[in-house]
PDB file of C-alpha atoms in Angstrom:
ATOM      1  CA  SER A   1     -10.904 -17.370  13.583  1.00  0.00           C
ATOM      2  CA  TYR A   2      -7.121 -17.102  13.516  1.00  0.00           C
ATOM      3  CA  GLU A   3      -5.522 -13.659  12.877  1.00  0.00           C
ATOM      4  CA  LEU A   4      -2.138 -12.579  12.099  1.00  0.00           C
ATOM      5  CA  THR A   5      -1.269  -9.133  12.795  1.00  0.00           C
ATOM      6  CA  GLN A   6       1.472  -6.995  10.780  1.00  0.00           C
ATOM      7  CA  PRO A   7       2.634  -3.361  11.304  1.00  0.00           C
ATOM      8  CA  PRO A   8       0.915  -1.283   8.491  1.00  0.00           C
ATOM      9  CA  SER A   9       4.120   0.315   7.418  1.00  0.00           C
ATOM     10  CA  VAL A  10       8.133  -0.072   7.699  1.00  0.00           C
ATOM     11  CA  SER A  11      10.526   2.599   6.416  1.00  0.00           C
ATOM     12  CA  VAL A  12      14.065   1.989   5.978  1.00  0.00           C
ATOM     13  CA  SER A  13      16.985   3.579   4.289  1.00  0.00           C
ATOM     14  CA  PRO A  14      18.939   1.962   1.312  1.00  0.00           C
ATOM     15  CA  GLY A  15      21.238  -0.628   2.775  1.00  0.00           C
ATOM     16  CA  GLN A  16      19.968  -0.697   6.056  1.00  0.00           C
ATOM     17  CA  THR A  17      17.909  -3.549   7.579  1.00  0.00           C
ATOM     18  CA  ALA A  18      14.181  -3.934   7.451  1.00  0.00           C
ATOM     19  CA  ILE A  19      12.418  -5.968  10.109  1.00  0.00           C
ATOM     20  CA  ILE A  20       8.850  -7.174   9.627  1.00  0.00           C
ATOM     21  CA  THR A  21       6.976  -8.765  12.223  1.00  0.00           C
ATOM     22  CA  CYS A  22       3.861 -11.258  12.123  1.00  0.00           C
ATOM     23  CA  SER A  23       1.957 -11.947  15.374  1.00  0.00           C
ATOM     24  CA  GLY A  24      -0.467 -14.562  16.250  1.00  0.00           C
ATOM     25  CA  ASP A  25      -1.475 -16.904  19.095  1.00  0.00           C
ATOM     26  CA  LYS A  26       1.070 -19.383  19.478  1.00  0.00           C
ATOM     27  CA  LEU A  27       2.454 -18.942  16.079  1.00  0.00           C
ATOM     28  CA  GLY A  28       5.870 -20.445  16.688  1.00  0.00           C
ATOM     29  CA  ASN A  29       3.948 -23.724  16.601  1.00  0.00           C
ATOM     30  CA  GLN A  30       3.111 -23.489  12.949  1.00  0.00           C
ATOM     31  CA  TYR A  31       5.161 -22.707   9.914  1.00  0.00           C
ATOM     32  CA  THR A  32       5.112 -19.316   8.518  1.00  0.00           C
ATOM     33  CA  SER A  33       5.540 -18.107   4.945  1.00  0.00           C
ATOM     34  CA  TRP A  34       6.185 -14.672   3.472  1.00  0.00           C
ATOM     35  CA  TYR A  35       5.015 -13.072   0.169  1.00  0.00           C
ATOM     36  CA  GLN A  36       6.322  -9.870  -1.547  1.00  0.00           C
ATOM     37  CA  LYS A  37       3.620  -8.199  -3.375  1.00  0.00           C
ATOM     38  CA  LYS A  38       4.393  -5.112  -5.651  1.00  0.00           C
ATOM     39  CA  PRO A  39       1.793  -3.331  -7.364  1.00  0.00           C
ATOM     40  CA  GLY A  40       0.391  -4.860 -10.680  1.00  0.00           C
ATOM     41  CA  GLN A  41       2.329  -8.175  -9.839  1.00  0.00           C
ATOM     42  CA  SER A  42       1.368 -11.461  -8.523  1.00  0.00           C
ATOM     43  CA  PRO A  43       2.620 -12.282  -4.901  1.00  0.00           C
ATOM     44  CA  LEU A  44       6.201 -13.894  -4.814  1.00  0.00           C
ATOM     45  CA  LEU A  45       7.199 -16.477  -2.085  1.00  0.00           C
ATOM     46  CA  VAL A  46      10.222 -15.182  -0.406  1.00  0.00           C
ATOM     47  CA  ILE A  47      10.241 -17.456   2.607  1.00  0.00           C
ATOM     48  CA  PHE A  48       8.557 -20.754   3.367  1.00  0.00           C
ATOM     49  CA  GLN A  49       8.917 -22.842   6.235  1.00  0.00           C
ATOM     50  CA  ASP A  50       9.772 -20.037   8.579  1.00  0.00           C
ATOM     51  CA  THR A  51      13.396 -19.907   7.272  1.00  0.00           C
ATOM     52  CA  MET A  52      13.795 -21.421   3.734  1.00  0.00           C
ATOM     53  CA  ARG A  53      14.241 -19.321   0.813  1.00  0.00           C
ATOM     54  CA  PRO A  54      12.957 -20.515  -2.700  1.00  0.00           C
ATOM     55  CA  SER A  55      15.527 -20.864  -5.392  1.00  0.00           C
ATOM     56  CA  GLY A  56      16.164 -17.060  -6.877  1.00  0.00           C
ATOM     57  CA  ILE A  57      15.355 -15.330  -3.741  1.00  0.00           C
ATOM     58  CA  PRO A  58      18.313 -13.309  -2.547  1.00  0.00           C
ATOM     59  CA  ASP A  59      20.013 -14.229   0.688  1.00  0.00           C
ATOM     60  CA  ARG A  60      19.424 -10.958   2.092  1.00  0.00           C
ATOM     61  CA  PHE A  61      16.091 -12.160   2.831  1.00  0.00           C
ATOM     62  CA  SER A  62      15.716 -14.253   6.087  1.00  0.00           C
ATOM     63  CA  GLY A  63      12.913 -15.688   8.405  1.00  0.00           C
ATOM     64  CA  SER A  64      12.515 -16.580  11.913  1.00  0.00           C
ATOM     65  CA  ASN A  65       9.482 -17.784  14.044  1.00  0.00           C
ATOM     66  CA  SER A  66       9.158 -18.252  17.715  1.00  0.00           C
ATOM     67  CA  GLY A  67       6.604 -17.770  20.642  1.00  0.00           C
ATOM     68  CA  ASN A  68       3.961 -15.544  19.000  1.00  0.00           C
ATOM     69  CA  THR A  69       5.853 -13.999  16.430  1.00  0.00           C
ATOM     70  CA  ALA A  70       7.405 -14.670  12.996  1.00  0.00           C
ATOM     71  CA  THR A  71       9.847 -12.135  11.390  1.00  0.00           C
ATOM     72  CA  LEU A  72      10.974 -11.199   8.116  1.00  0.00           C
ATOM     73  CA  THR A  73      14.296  -9.659   7.792  1.00  0.00           C
ATOM     74  CA  ILE A  74      15.785  -7.788   4.845  1.00  0.00           C
ATOM     75  CA  ALA A  75      19.387  -7.153   5.347  1.00  0.00           C
ATOM     76  CA  GLY A  76      20.845  -4.483   3.057  1.00  0.00           C
ATOM     77  CA  THR A  77      17.550  -3.386   1.859  1.00  0.00           C
ATOM     78  CA  GLN A  78      17.513  -2.244  -1.715  1.00  0.00           C
ATOM     79  CA  PRO A  79      15.095   0.084  -3.569  1.00  0.00           C
ATOM     80  CA  MET A  80      13.747  -2.959  -5.507  1.00  0.00           C
ATOM     81  CA  ASP A  81      12.710  -4.433  -2.209  1.00  0.00           C
ATOM     82  CA  GLU A  82       9.826  -1.686  -1.774  1.00  0.00           C
ATOM     83  CA  ALA A  83       6.688  -3.664  -1.688  1.00  0.00           C
ATOM     84  CA  ASP A  84       4.013  -4.907   0.482  1.00  0.00           C
ATOM     85  CA  TYR A  85       4.913  -8.067   2.418  1.00  0.00           C
ATOM     86  CA  PHE A  86       2.330 -10.737   3.851  1.00  0.00           C
ATOM     87  CA  CYS A  87       2.839 -13.341   6.154  1.00  0.00           C
ATOM     88  CA  GLN A  88       0.906 -16.730   5.764  1.00  0.00           C
ATOM     89  CA  ALA A  89       0.166 -19.689   8.016  1.00  0.00           C
ATOM     90  CA  TRP A  90      -1.924 -22.886   7.819  1.00  0.00           C
ATOM     91  CA  ASP A  91      -4.047 -23.914  10.970  1.00  0.00           C
ATOM     92  CA  GLY A  92      -6.219 -26.143   8.804  1.00  0.00           C
ATOM     93  CA  ASN A  93      -7.227 -22.890   7.198  1.00  0.00           C
ATOM     94  CA  ILE A  94      -5.128 -20.421   5.214  1.00  0.00           C
ATOM     95  CA  VAL A  95      -4.578 -17.220   7.043  1.00  0.00           C
ATOM     96  CA  PHE A  96      -2.783 -14.421   5.631  1.00  0.00           C
ATOM     97  CA  GLY A  97      -1.343 -11.460   7.740  1.00  0.00           C
ATOM     98  CA  THR A  98      -2.746  -7.977   7.416  1.00  0.00           C
ATOM     99  CA  GLY A  99       0.299  -6.834   5.350  1.00  0.00           C
ATOM    100  CA  THR A 100       3.126  -4.520   5.874  1.00  0.00           C
ATOM    101  CA  SER A 101       4.087  -1.787   3.361  1.00  0.00           C
ATOM    102  CA  VAL A 102       7.945  -1.511   3.118  1.00  0.00           C
ATOM    103  CA  THR A 103       9.261   1.832   1.954  1.00  0.00           C
ATOM    104  CA  VAL A 104      12.894   2.336   1.055  1.00  0.00           C
ATOM    105  CA  LEU A 105      13.664   6.043   1.533  1.00  0.00           C
TER     106      LEU A 105
ATOM    107  CA  GLN B   1       8.765 -24.032 -16.354  1.00  0.00           C
ATOM    108  CA  VAL B   2       5.786 -23.933 -14.222  1.00  0.00           C
ATOM    109  CA  GLN B   3       2.900 -21.447 -15.423  1.00  0.00           C
ATOM    110  CA  LEU B   4      -0.405 -20.640 -14.319  1.00  0.00           C
ATOM    111  CA  VAL B   5      -2.191 -18.419 -16.973  1.00  0.00           C
ATOM    112  CA  GLN B   6      -5.670 -16.817 -15.825  1.00  0.00           C
ATOM    113  CA  SER B   7      -8.252 -15.512 -18.077  1.00  0.00           C
ATOM    114  CA  GLY B   8      -8.742 -11.892 -18.841  1.00  0.00           C
ATOM    115  CA  ALA B   9     -10.504  -9.038 -16.963  1.00  0.00           C
ATOM    116  CA  GLU B  10     -14.176  -9.138 -16.416  1.00  0.00           C
ATOM    117  CA  VAL B  11     -16.794  -6.367 -15.787  1.00  0.00           C
ATOM    118  CA  LYS B  12     -20.034  -7.599 -14.138  1.00  0.00           C
ATOM    119  CA  LEU B  13     -23.315  -6.110 -12.888  1.00  0.00           C
ATOM    120  CA  PRO B  14     -24.120  -6.693  -9.319  1.00  0.00           C
ATOM    121  CA  GLY B  15     -25.985  -9.851  -8.869  1.00  0.00           C
ATOM    122  CA  ALA B  16     -24.326 -11.501 -11.688  1.00  0.00           C
ATOM    123  CA  SER B  17     -21.962 -14.532 -11.703  1.00  0.00           C
ATOM    124  CA  VAL B  18     -18.289 -14.655 -12.938  1.00  0.00           C
ATOM    125  CA  ARG B  19     -16.066 -17.487 -13.827  1.00  0.00           C
ATOM    126  CA  VAL B  20     -12.250 -17.274 -14.221  1.00  0.00           C
ATOM    127  CA  SER B  21     -10.060 -19.849 -15.302  1.00  0.00           C
ATOM    128  CA  CYS B  22      -6.314 -20.850 -14.587  1.00  0.00           C
ATOM    129  CA  LYS B  23      -4.532 -22.887 -17.021  1.00  0.00           C
ATOM    130  CA  ALA B  24      -1.570 -24.964 -15.587  1.00  0.00           C
ATOM    131  CA  SER B  25       1.310 -25.865 -17.468  1.00  0.00           C
ATOM    132  CA  GLY B  26       4.986 -27.093 -16.861  1.00  0.00           C
ATOM    133  CA  TYR B  27       4.189 -29.838 -14.349  1.00  0.00           C
ATOM    134  CA  GLY B  28       1.746 -32.658 -13.617  1.00  0.00           C
ATOM    135  CA  PHE B  29      -1.789 -31.015 -13.190  1.00  0.00           C
ATOM    136  CA  THR B  30      -3.073 -33.183 -10.529  1.00  0.00           C
ATOM    137  CA  SER B  31       0.104 -33.346  -8.471  1.00  0.00           C
ATOM    138  CA  HIS B  32      -0.786 -30.016  -6.507  1.00  0.00           C
ATOM    139  CA  ALA B  33      -3.679 -28.397  -5.106  1.00  0.00           C
ATOM    140  CA  PHE B  34      -5.139 -25.069  -6.384  1.00  0.00           C
ATOM    141  CA  ASP B  35      -6.190 -22.237  -4.110  1.00  0.00           C
ATOM    142  CA  TRP B  36      -7.752 -19.027  -4.977  1.00  0.00           C
ATOM    143  CA  VAL B  37      -6.902 -15.657  -3.391  1.00  0.00           C
ATOM    144  CA  ARG B  38      -8.128 -12.204  -3.870  1.00  0.00           C
ATOM    145  CA  GLN B  39      -7.038  -8.710  -3.224  1.00  0.00           C
ATOM    146  CA  ALA B  40      -9.394  -5.843  -3.223  1.00  0.00           C
ATOM    147  CA  PRO B  41      -8.242  -2.352  -3.871  1.00  0.00           C
ATOM    148  CA  GLY B  42      -6.110  -1.082  -1.130  1.00  0.00           C
ATOM    149  CA  GLN B  43      -6.752  -4.261   0.897  1.00  0.00           C
ATOM    150  CA  GLY B  44      -4.799  -7.184   1.788  1.00  0.00           C
ATOM    151  CA  LEU B  45      -4.767 -10.892   0.446  1.00  0.00           C
ATOM    152  CA  GLU B  46      -7.895 -12.957   1.218  1.00  0.00           C
ATOM    153  CA  TRP B  47      -7.928 -16.900   0.871  1.00  0.00           C
ATOM    154  CA  MET B  48     -11.233 -18.015  -0.686  1.00  0.00           C
ATOM    155  CA  GLY B  49     -10.941 -21.690  -1.259  1.00  0.00           C
ATOM    156  CA  TRP B  50      -9.012 -24.725  -2.244  1.00  0.00           C
ATOM    157  CA  MET B  51      -9.332 -27.812  -4.621  1.00  0.00           C
ATOM    158  CA  ASN B  52      -7.612 -30.985  -5.045  1.00  0.00           C
ATOM    159  CA  PRO B  53      -7.320 -31.369  -8.829  1.00  0.00           C
ATOM    160  CA  GLU B  54      -6.840 -35.229  -8.653  1.00  0.00           C
ATOM    161  CA  ASN B  55     -10.410 -35.948  -7.159  1.00  0.00           C
ATOM    162  CA  GLY B  56     -12.116 -32.525  -7.159  1.00  0.00           C
ATOM    163  CA  ASN B  57     -12.500 -32.263  -3.531  1.00  0.00           C
ATOM    164  CA  THR B  58     -12.923 -28.634  -2.413  1.00  0.00           C
ATOM    165  CA  ASP B  59     -12.787 -26.545   0.834  1.00  0.00           C
ATOM    166  CA  TYR B  60     -14.135 -22.842   0.938  1.00  0.00           C
ATOM    167  CA  ALA B  61     -13.529 -19.965   3.446  1.00  0.00           C
ATOM    168  CA  GLN B  62     -16.740 -19.817   5.436  1.00  0.00           C
ATOM    169  CA  LYS B  63     -17.171 -16.150   3.909  1.00  0.00           C
ATOM    170  CA  PHE B  64     -17.690 -17.609   0.582  1.00  0.00           C
ATOM    171  CA  GLN B  65     -19.612 -20.826   1.303  1.00  0.00           C
ATOM    172  CA  GLY B  66     -22.839 -20.980  -0.906  1.00  0.00           C
ATOM    173  CA  ARG B  67     -21.340 -18.429  -3.467  1.00  0.00           C
ATOM    174  CA  LEU B  68     -18.008 -19.940  -4.502  1.00  0.00           C
ATOM    175  CA  THR B  69     -17.586 -23.057  -6.612  1.00  0.00           C
ATOM    176  CA  LEU B  70     -14.218 -24.461  -7.643  1.00  0.00           C
ATOM    177  CA  THR B  71     -14.060 -26.977 -10.457  1.00  0.00           C
ATOM    178  CA  ARG B  72     -11.526 -28.461 -12.791  1.00  0.00           C
ATOM    179  CA  ASP B  73     -11.070 -29.960 -16.344  1.00  0.00           C
ATOM    180  CA  THR B  74      -8.020 -32.409 -16.213  1.00  0.00           C
ATOM    181  CA  SER B  75      -8.032 -33.026 -19.898  1.00  0.00           C
ATOM    182  CA  ILE B  76      -7.014 -29.406 -20.628  1.00  0.00           C
ATOM    183  CA  SER B  77      -5.103 -28.853 -17.174  1.00  0.00           C
ATOM    184  CA  THR B  78      -7.448 -25.876 -16.330  1.00  0.00           C
ATOM    185  CA  THR B  79      -9.144 -24.948 -12.991  1.00  0.00           C
ATOM    186  CA  TYR B  80     -12.105 -22.618 -12.650  1.00  0.00           C
ATOM    187  CA  MET B  81     -13.423 -20.314  -9.990  1.00  0.00           C
ATOM    188  CA  GLU B  82     -17.048 -19.219 -10.156  1.00  0.00           C
ATOM    189  CA  LEU B  83     -18.398 -16.575  -7.813  1.00  0.00           C
ATOM    190  CA  THR B  84     -22.087 -15.864  -7.767  1.00  0.00           C
ATOM    191  CA  GLY B  85     -24.322 -12.955  -6.238  1.00  0.00           C
ATOM    192  CA  LEU B  86     -21.672 -10.582  -7.196  1.00  0.00           C
ATOM    193  CA  ARG B  87     -21.628  -7.379  -4.995  1.00  0.00           C
ATOM    194  CA  SER B  88     -19.545  -4.201  -5.406  1.00  0.00           C
ATOM    195  CA  ASP B  89     -17.302  -5.269  -2.522  1.00  0.00           C
ATOM    196  CA  ASP B  90     -16.367  -8.280  -4.745  1.00  0.00           C
ATOM    197  CA  THR B  91     -14.398  -6.020  -6.945  1.00  0.00           C
ATOM    198  CA  ALA B  92     -10.914  -7.263  -6.659  1.00  0.00           C
ATOM    199  CA  VAL B  93      -7.934  -9.055  -8.436  1.00  0.00           C
ATOM    200  CA  TYR B  94      -8.315 -12.778  -8.090  1.00  0.00           C
ATOM    201  CA  TYR B  95      -5.425 -14.980  -8.340  1.00  0.00           C
ATOM    202  CA  CYS B  96      -5.096 -18.713  -8.523  1.00  0.00           C
ATOM    203  CA  ALA B  97      -1.955 -20.186  -6.835  1.00  0.00           C
ATOM    204  CA  ARG B  98      -0.372 -23.640  -6.699  1.00  0.00           C
ATOM    205  CA  GLY B  99      -0.537 -24.992  -3.064  1.00  0.00           C
ATOM    206  CA  VAL B 100       2.345 -26.987  -1.625  1.00  0.00           C
ATOM    207  CA  TYR B 101       1.270 -29.242   1.233  1.00  0.00           C
ATOM    208  CA  ASP B 102       3.831 -30.666   3.493  1.00  0.00           C
ATOM    209  CA  SER B 103       1.918 -33.235   5.809  1.00  0.00           C
ATOM    210  CA  GLY B 104       5.096 -34.224   7.664  1.00  0.00           C
ATOM    211  CA  ASN B 105       5.766 -30.554   8.660  1.00  0.00           C
ATOM    212  CA  GLY B 106       2.217 -29.516   8.820  1.00  0.00           C
ATOM    213  CA  GLN B 107       2.473 -26.561   6.343  1.00  0.00           C
ATOM    214  CA  TYR B 108       0.769 -25.256   3.211  1.00  0.00           C
ATOM    215  CA  TYR B 109       2.113 -22.408   1.162  1.00  0.00           C
ATOM    216  CA  PHE B 110       1.864 -21.090  -2.355  1.00  0.00           C
ATOM    217  CA  ASP B 111       4.861 -21.448  -4.767  1.00  0.00           C
ATOM    218  CA  TYR B 112       3.595 -20.353  -7.991  1.00  0.00           C
ATOM    219  CA  TRP B 113       0.860 -17.726  -8.716  1.00  0.00           C
ATOM    220  CA  GLY B 114      -1.320 -16.863 -11.787  1.00  0.00           C
ATOM    221  CA  GLN B 115      -1.002 -13.265 -13.181  1.00  0.00           C
ATOM    222  CA  GLY B 116      -4.250 -12.160 -11.591  1.00  0.00           C
ATOM    223  CA  THR B 117      -7.643 -11.254 -13.095  1.00  0.00           C
ATOM    224  CA  LEU B 118      -9.312  -8.136 -12.239  1.00  0.00           C
ATOM    225  CA  VAL B 119     -13.061  -8.630 -11.668  1.00  0.00           C
ATOM    226  CA  THR B 120     -14.939  -5.231 -11.431  1.00  0.00           C
ATOM    227  CA  VAL B 121     -18.592  -5.278 -10.260  1.00  0.00           C
ATOM    228  CA  SER B 122     -20.367  -2.022 -11.057  1.00  0.00           C
ATOM    229  CA  SER B 123     -23.745  -0.886 -12.202  1.00  0.00           C
TER     230      SER B 123
END
């Protein structure tokens, strides 16, 4: 089955840039979405179609996807961005990444 | 506005079954698929299955084949997830999500989620 691998954790200082990667075989040939998950809350779509932001998502969130790696970038990270982030792709089946815990120190 | 409202928390004995409901509002019920995703304590998101509410067609992750059934009642805009043969490792928060399928781009993602339903399996 298809697998998407993320780093378990990323730490960033407030105002700095957080970069979260998602790796999978030829992932660049598929569209990737990203979800923010805070404890006790439902997942929130922050990026779809590799680079698109849903209405209401701040423009500090951006995405890219090429080769075997998709990337979620949070520019000017704020304390409210502290959460788990999951990538997701579709190859006929839904696949979620392993998840990355973002800590804003 | 689009809302997915799920039923409340459940506590079940091992071997029992659980049914969780998800009521949709704010859009045409049959216009989007419903998926179910769960998150066990300390774990990631796990996709369980998908249902087309227009015709009732379903697809389940191989892991849940034979234990999972997704149904719907279009008259009340509600979809249901039933999981049988519960085990302790089925303890998780279960989410329904509205699926967005873009056949032109070959992508599928989730734009709205229910609030989640905690299912605890314990003797």
